[in-house]
PDB file of C-alpha atoms in Angstrom:
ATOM      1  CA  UNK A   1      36.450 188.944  18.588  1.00 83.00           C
ATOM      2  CA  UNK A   2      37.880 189.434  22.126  1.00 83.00           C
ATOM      3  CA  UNK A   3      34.598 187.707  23.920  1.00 84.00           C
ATOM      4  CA  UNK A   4      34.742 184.726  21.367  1.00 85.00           C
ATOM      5  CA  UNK A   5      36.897 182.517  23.440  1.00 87.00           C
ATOM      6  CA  UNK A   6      34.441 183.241  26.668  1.00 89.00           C
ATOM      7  CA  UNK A   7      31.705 182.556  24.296  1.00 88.00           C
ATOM      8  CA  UNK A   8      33.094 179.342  23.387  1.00 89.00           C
ATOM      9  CA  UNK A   9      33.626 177.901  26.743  1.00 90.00           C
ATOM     10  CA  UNK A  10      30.078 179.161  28.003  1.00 87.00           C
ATOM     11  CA  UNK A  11      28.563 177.534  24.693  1.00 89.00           C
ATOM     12  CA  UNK A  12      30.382 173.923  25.543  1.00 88.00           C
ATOM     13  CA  UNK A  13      29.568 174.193  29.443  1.00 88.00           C
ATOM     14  CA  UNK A  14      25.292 174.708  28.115  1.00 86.00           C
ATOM     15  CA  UNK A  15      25.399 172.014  25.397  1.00 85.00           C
ATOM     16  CA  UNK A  16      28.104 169.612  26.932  1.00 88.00           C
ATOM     17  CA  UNK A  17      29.350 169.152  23.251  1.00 86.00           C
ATOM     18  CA  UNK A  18      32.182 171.110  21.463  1.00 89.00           C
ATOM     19  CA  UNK A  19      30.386 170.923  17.803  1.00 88.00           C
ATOM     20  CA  UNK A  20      27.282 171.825  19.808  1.00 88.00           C
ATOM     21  CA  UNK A  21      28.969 174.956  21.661  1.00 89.00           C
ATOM     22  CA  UNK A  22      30.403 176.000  18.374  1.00 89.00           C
ATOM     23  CA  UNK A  23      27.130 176.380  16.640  1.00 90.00           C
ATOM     24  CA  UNK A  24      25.678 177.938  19.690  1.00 90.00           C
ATOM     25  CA  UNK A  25      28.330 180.023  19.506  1.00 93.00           C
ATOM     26  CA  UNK A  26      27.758 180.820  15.262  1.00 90.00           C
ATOM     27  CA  UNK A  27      23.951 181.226  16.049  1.00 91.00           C
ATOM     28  CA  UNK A  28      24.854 183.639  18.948  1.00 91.00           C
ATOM     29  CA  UNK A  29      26.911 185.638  16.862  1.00 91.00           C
ATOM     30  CA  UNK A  30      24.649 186.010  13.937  1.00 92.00           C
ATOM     31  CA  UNK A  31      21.869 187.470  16.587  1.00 91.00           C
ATOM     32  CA  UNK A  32      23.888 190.045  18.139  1.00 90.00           C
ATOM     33  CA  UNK A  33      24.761 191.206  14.510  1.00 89.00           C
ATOM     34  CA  UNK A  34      21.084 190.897  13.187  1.00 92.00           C
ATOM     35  CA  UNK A  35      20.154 192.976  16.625  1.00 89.00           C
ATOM     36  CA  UNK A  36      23.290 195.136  17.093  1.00 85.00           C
ATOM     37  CA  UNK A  37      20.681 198.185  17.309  1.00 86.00           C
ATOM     38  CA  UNK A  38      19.212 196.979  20.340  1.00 86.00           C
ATOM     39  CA  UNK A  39      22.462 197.259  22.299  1.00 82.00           C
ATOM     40  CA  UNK A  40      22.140 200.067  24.590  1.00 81.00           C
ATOM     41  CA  UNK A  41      25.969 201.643  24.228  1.00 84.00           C
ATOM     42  CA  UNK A  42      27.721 201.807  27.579  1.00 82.00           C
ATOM     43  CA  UNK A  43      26.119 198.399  28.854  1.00 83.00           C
ATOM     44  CA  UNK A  44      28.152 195.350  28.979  1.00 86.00           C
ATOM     45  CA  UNK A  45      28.348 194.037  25.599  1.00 85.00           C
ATOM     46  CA  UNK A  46      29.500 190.563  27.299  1.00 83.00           C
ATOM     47  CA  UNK A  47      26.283 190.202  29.533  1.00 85.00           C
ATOM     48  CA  UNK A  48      24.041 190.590  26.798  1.00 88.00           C
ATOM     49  CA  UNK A  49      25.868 188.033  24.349  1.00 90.00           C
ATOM     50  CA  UNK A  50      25.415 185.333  26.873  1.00 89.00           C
ATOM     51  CA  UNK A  51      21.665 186.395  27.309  1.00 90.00           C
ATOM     52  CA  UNK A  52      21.160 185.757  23.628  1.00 91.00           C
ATOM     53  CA  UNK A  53      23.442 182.536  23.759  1.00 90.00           C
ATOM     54  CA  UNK A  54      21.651 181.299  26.765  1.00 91.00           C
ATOM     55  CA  UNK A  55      17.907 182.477  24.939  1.00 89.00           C
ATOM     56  CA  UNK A  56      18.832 180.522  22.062  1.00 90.00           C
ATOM     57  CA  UNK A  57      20.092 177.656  24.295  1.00 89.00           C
ATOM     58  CA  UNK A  58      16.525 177.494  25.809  1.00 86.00           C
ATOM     59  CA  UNK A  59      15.164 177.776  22.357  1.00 83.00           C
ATOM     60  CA  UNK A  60      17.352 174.444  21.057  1.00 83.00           C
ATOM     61  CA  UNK A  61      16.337 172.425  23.971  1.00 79.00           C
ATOM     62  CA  UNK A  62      12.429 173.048  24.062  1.00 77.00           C
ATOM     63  CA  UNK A  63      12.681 172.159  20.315  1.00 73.00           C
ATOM     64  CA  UNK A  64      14.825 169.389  20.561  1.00 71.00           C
ATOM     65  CA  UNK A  65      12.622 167.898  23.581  1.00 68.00           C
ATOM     66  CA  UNK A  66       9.426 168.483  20.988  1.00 60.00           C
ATOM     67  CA  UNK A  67      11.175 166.249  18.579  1.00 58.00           C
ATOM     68  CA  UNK A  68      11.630 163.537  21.346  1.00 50.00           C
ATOM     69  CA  UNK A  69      15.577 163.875  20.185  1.00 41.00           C
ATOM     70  CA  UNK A  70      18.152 163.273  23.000  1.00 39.00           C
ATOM     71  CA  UNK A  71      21.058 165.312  23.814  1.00 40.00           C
ATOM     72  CA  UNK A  72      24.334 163.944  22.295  1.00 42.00           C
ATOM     73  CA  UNK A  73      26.610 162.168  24.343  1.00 46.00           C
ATOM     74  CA  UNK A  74      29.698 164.181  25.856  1.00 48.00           C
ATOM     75  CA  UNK A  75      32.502 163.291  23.949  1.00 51.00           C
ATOM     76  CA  UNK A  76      35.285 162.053  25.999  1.00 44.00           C
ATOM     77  CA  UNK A  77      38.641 164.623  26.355  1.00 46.00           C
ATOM     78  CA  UNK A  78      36.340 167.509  26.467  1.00 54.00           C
ATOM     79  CA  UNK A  79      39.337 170.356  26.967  1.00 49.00           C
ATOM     80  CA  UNK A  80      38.498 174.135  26.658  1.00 51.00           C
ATOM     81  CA  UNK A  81      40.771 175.764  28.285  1.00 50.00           C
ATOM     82  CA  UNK A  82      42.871 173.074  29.632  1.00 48.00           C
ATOM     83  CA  UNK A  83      46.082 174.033  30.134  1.00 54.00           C
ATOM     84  CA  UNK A  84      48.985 171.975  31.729  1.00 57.00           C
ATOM     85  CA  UNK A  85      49.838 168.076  32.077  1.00 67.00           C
ATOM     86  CA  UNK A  86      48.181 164.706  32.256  1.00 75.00           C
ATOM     87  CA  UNK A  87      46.638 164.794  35.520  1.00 74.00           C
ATOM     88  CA  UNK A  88      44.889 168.330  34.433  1.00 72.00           C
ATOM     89  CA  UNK A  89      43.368 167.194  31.620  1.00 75.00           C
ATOM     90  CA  UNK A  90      42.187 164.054  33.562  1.00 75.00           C
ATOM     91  CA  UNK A  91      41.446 166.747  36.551  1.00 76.00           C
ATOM     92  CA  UNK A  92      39.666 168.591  33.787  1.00 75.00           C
ATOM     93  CA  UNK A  93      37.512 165.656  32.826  1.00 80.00           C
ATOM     94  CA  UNK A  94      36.568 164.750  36.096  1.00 81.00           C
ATOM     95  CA  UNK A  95      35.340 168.086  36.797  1.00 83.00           C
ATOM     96  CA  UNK A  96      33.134 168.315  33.074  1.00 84.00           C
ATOM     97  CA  UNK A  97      31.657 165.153  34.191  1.00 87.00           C
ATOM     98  CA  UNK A  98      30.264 166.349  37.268  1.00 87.00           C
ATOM     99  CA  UNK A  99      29.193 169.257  35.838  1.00 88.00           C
ATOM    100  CA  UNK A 100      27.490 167.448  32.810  1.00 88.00           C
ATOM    101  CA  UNK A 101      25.524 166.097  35.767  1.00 90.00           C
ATOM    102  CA  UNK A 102      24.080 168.904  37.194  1.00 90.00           C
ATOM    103  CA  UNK A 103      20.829 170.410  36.814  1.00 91.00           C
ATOM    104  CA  UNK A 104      21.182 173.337  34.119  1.00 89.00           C
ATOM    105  CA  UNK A 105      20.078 175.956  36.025  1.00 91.00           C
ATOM    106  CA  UNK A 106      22.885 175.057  38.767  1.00 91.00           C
ATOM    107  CA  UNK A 107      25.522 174.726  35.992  1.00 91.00           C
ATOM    108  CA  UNK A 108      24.773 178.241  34.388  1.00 90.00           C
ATOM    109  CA  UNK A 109      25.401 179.692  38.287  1.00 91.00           C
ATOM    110  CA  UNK A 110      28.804 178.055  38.031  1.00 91.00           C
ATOM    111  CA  UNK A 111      29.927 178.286  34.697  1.00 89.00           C
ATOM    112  CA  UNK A 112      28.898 182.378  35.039  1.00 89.00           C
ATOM    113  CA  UNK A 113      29.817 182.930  38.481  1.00 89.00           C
ATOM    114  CA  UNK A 114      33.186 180.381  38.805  1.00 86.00           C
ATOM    115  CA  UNK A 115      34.292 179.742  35.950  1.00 85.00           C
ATOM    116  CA  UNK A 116      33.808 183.149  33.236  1.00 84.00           C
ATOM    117  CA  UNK A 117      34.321 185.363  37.114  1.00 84.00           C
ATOM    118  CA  UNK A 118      30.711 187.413  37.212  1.00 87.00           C
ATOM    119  CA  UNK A 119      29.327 189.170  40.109  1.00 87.00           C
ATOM    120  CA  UNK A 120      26.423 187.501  41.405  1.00 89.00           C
ATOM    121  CA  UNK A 121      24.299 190.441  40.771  1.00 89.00           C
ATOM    122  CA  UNK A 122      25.879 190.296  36.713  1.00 89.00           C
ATOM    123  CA  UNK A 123      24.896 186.716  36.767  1.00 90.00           C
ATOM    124  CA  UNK A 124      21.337 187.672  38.052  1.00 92.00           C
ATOM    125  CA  UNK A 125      21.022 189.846  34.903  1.00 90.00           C
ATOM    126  CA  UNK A 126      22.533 187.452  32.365  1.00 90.00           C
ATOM    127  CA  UNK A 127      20.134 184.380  33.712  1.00 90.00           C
ATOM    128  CA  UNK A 128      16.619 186.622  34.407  1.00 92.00           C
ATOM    129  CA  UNK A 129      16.649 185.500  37.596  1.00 92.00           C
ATOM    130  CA  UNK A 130      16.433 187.589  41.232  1.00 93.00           C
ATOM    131  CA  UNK A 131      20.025 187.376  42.543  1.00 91.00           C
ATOM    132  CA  UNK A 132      18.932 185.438  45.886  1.00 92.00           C
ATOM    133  CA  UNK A 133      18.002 182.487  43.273  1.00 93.00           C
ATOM    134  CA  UNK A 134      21.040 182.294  41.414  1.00 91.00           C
ATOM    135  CA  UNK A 135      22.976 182.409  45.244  1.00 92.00           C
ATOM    136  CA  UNK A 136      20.578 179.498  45.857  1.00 94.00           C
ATOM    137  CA  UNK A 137      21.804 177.642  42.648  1.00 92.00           C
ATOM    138  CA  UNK A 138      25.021 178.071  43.163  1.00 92.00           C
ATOM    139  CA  UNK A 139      25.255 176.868  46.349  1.00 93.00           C
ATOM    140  CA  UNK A 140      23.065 173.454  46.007  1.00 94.00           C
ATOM    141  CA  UNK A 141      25.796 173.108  42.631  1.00 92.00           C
ATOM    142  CA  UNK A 142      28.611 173.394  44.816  1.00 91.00           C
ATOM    143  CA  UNK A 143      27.410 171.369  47.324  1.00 92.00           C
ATOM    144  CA  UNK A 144      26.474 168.624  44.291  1.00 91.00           C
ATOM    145  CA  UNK A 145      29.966 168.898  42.759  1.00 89.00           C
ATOM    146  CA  UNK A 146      31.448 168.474  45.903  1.00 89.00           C
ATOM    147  CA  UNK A 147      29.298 165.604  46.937  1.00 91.00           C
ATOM    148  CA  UNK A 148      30.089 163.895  43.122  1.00 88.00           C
ATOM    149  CA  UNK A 149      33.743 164.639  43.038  1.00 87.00           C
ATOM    150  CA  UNK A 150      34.289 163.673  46.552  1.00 82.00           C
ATOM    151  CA  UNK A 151      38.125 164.164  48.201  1.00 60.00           C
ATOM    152  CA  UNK A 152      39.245 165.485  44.699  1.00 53.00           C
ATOM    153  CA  UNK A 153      37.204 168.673  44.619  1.00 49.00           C
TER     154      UNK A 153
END
């Protein structure tokens, strides 16, 4: 119950929907219990949700792209974890546009390493990728988010 909130936000950040994220999120959970044997005890029970969430991501968009469907628009007001006034919720929605914009490998780097706080190496793990790559894609993401947001970022 504790990582559901982290879950959450990771889910929206992949699928750029709430409704999306939340049965990401459902179909994430229901794997970890159908495999809870395959946890090795004293590993980080974290990392390997967000494997599974971002396996089944992976899954949902190579199916989706089979059925020639396209992703659904972002809703407007996307807010997890907003916190705070006016201008950080319109902060907020500058910032999930740019990031809606980004290639998804470069958004996983930043929604792992900036925004849910794992070690590069962590990251690495949780993507499948060697940790010189993810430095790569989360540099060229910064370096896009900066370009899109401009002054602001």
């Amino acid at each position: 119950m504790a990582l559901l909130p982290r879950l959450r936000r990771f889910a929206a950040g992949l699928s750029r929907d709430i409704a999306t994220g939340d049965d990401l999120c459902q179909m994430t959970i229901e794997r970890a219990l159908k495999s809870r044997d395959q946890w090795v005890e004293g590993t980080r029970l974290d990392s390997w949700m967000y494997r599974i969430m971002r396996n089944i991501w992976i899954d949902e968009v190579r199916s989706r792209a089979r059925r020639d469907k396209t992703f659904a628009v972002e809703e407007a007001g996307l807010s997890v974890g907003v916190e705070g006034g006016q201008e950080a919720r319109v902060e907020l929605s500058n910032v999930d546009r740019a990031m809606a914009q980004l290639p998804d490998e470069q958004r996983e780097a930043i929604m792992l390493v900036m925004v849910e706080g794992y070690g590069y190496r962590e990251a690495a793990d949780i993507v499948g990728c060697p940790m010189g790559t993810l430095t790569s894609r989360l540099g060229r993401g910064r370096d896009a988010l900066q370009a899109i947001l401009g002054d602001a970022a």
